[in-house]
GROMACS .gro file of C-alpha atoms in nm:
model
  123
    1UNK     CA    1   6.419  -7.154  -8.170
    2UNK     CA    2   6.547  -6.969  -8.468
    3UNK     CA    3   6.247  -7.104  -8.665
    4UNK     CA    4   5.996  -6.952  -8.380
    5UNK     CA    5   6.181  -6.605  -8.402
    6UNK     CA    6   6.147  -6.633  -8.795
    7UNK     CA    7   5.761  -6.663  -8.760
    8UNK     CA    8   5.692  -6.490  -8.417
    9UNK     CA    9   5.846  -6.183  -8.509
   10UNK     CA   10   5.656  -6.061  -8.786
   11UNK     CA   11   5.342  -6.170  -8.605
   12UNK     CA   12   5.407  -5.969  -8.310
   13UNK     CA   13   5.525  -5.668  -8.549
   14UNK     CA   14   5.168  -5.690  -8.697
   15UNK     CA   15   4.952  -5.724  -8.381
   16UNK     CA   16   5.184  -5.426  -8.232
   17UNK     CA   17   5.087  -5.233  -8.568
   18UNK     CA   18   4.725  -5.273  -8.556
   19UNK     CA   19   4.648  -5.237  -8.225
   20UNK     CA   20   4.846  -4.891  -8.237
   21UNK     CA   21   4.664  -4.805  -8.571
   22UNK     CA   22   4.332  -4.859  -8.397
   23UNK     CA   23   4.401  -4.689  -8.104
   24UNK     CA   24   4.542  -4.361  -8.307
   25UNK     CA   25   4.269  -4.102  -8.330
   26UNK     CA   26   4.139  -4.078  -8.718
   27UNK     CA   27   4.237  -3.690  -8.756
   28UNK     CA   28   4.599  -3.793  -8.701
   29UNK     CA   29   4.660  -4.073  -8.918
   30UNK     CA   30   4.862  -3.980  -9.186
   31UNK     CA   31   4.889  -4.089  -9.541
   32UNK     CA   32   4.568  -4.313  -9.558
   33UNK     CA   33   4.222  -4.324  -9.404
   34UNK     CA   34   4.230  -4.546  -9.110
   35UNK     CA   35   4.061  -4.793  -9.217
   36UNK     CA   36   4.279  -4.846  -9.524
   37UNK     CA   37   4.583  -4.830  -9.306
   38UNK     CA   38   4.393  -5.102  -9.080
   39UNK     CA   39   4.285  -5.326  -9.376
   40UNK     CA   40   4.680  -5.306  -9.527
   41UNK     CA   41   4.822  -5.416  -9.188
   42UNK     CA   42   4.611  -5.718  -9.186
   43UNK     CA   43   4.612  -5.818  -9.570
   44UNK     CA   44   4.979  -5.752  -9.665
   45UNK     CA   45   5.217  -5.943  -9.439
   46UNK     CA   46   5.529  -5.759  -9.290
   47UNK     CA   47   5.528  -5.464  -9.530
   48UNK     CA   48   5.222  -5.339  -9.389
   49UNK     CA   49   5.288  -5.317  -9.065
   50UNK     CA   50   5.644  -5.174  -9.139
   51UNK     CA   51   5.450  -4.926  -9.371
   52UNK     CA   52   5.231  -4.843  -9.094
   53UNK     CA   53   5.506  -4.745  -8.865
   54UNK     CA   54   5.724  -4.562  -9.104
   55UNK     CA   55   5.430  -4.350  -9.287
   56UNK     CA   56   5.091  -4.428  -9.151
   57UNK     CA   57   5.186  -4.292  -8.802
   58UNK     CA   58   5.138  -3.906  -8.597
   59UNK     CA   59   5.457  -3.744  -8.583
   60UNK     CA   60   5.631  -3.699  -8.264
   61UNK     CA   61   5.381  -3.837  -8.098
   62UNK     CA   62   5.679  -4.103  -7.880
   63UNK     CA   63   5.618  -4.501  -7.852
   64UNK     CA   64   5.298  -4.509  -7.957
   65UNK     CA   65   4.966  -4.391  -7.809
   66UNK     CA   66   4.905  -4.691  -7.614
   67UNK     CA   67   5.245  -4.647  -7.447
   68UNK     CA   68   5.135  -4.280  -7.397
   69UNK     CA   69   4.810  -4.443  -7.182
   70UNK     CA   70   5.002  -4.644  -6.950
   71UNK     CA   71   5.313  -4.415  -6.887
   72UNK     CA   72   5.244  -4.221  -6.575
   73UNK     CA   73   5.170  -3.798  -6.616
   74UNK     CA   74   5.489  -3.596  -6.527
   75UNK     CA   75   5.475  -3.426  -6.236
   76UNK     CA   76   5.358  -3.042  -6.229
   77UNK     CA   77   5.598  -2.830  -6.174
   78UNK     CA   78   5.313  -2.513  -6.152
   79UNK     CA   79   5.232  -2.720  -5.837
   80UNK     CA   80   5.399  -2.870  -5.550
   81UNK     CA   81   5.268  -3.204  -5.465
   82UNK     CA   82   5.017  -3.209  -5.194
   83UNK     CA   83   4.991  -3.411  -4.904
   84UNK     CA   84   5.305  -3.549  -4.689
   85UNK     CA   85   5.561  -3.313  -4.678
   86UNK     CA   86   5.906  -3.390  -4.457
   87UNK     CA   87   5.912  -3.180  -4.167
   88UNK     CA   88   6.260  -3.001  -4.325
   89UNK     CA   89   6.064  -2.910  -4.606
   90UNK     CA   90   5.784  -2.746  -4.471
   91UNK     CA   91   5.845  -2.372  -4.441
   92UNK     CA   92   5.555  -2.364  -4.198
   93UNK     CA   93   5.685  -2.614  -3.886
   94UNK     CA   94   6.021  -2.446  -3.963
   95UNK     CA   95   5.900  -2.155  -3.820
   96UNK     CA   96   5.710  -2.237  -3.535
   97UNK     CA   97   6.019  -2.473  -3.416
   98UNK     CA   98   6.244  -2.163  -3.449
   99UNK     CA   99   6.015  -1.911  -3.278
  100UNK     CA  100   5.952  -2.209  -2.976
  101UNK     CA  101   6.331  -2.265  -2.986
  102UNK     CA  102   6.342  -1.860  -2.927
  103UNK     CA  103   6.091  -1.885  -2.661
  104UNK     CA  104   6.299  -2.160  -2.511
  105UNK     CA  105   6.578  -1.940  -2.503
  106UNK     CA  106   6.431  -1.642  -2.360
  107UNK     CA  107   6.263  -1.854  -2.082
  108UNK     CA  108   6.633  -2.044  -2.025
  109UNK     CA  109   6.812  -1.639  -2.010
  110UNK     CA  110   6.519  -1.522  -1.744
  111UNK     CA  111   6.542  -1.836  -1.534
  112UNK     CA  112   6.967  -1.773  -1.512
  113UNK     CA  113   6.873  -1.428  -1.414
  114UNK     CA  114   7.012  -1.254  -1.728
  115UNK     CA  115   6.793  -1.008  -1.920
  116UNK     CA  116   6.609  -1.110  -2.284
  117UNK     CA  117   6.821  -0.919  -2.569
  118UNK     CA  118   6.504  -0.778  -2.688
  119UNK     CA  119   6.378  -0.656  -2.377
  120UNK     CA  120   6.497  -0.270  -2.255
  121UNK     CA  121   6.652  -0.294  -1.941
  122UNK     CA  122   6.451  -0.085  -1.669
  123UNK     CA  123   6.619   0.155  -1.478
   0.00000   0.00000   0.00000
């Protein structure tokens, strides 16, 4: 097993490396030309790679641009998300269930016989 590490490691280092030098747009490579940093990835084992990741890559740029394609976009906060919204959060059917539960009331006070609190008693 220790033997497989030894050998699988550096492999996977270099295919990790190349892809993410091939995927990296030209204008942000730094260092080298692309295709320099490409050709000393594949021709110089383990140090290219490493030299890739330490010098040949953007800046601040996180994982690695693939890993930038496959993470999912933060949500907006300029927007709130659209569609399904739970009924306590919707300032809309708030409303209308507190001006029927009003109505309610009202109806409930007239039917006992009492007067509404907004209506001016007649006399």
């Amino acid at each position: 097993m220790a033997k497989f590490l030894f050998y699988a490691l550096p492999f996977i280092l270099a295919l990790y490396a190349l892809i993410d030098c091939a995927q990296t747009p030209a204008a942000e490579v730094r260092s080298l030309p692309k295709p320099a940093w490409l050709a000393l990835i594949v021709l110089v084992f383990l140090a290219g790679p490493i030299a890739w990741l330490l010098g040949g890559r953007p800046r601040g740029t996180g994982p690695s641009p693939l890993w930038d394609r496959m993470r999912p976009d933060p949500p907006s906060r300029a927007a709130p998300p659209r569609g399904q919204v739970a009924p306590d959060d919707d300032p809309d059917f708030l409303r209308r269930l507190d001006a029927e539960q009003r109505r309610r009331d009202r109806d409930r006070r007239r039917a006992e016989g009492g007067t509404d609190p907004g209506e001016q008693p007649t006399s």
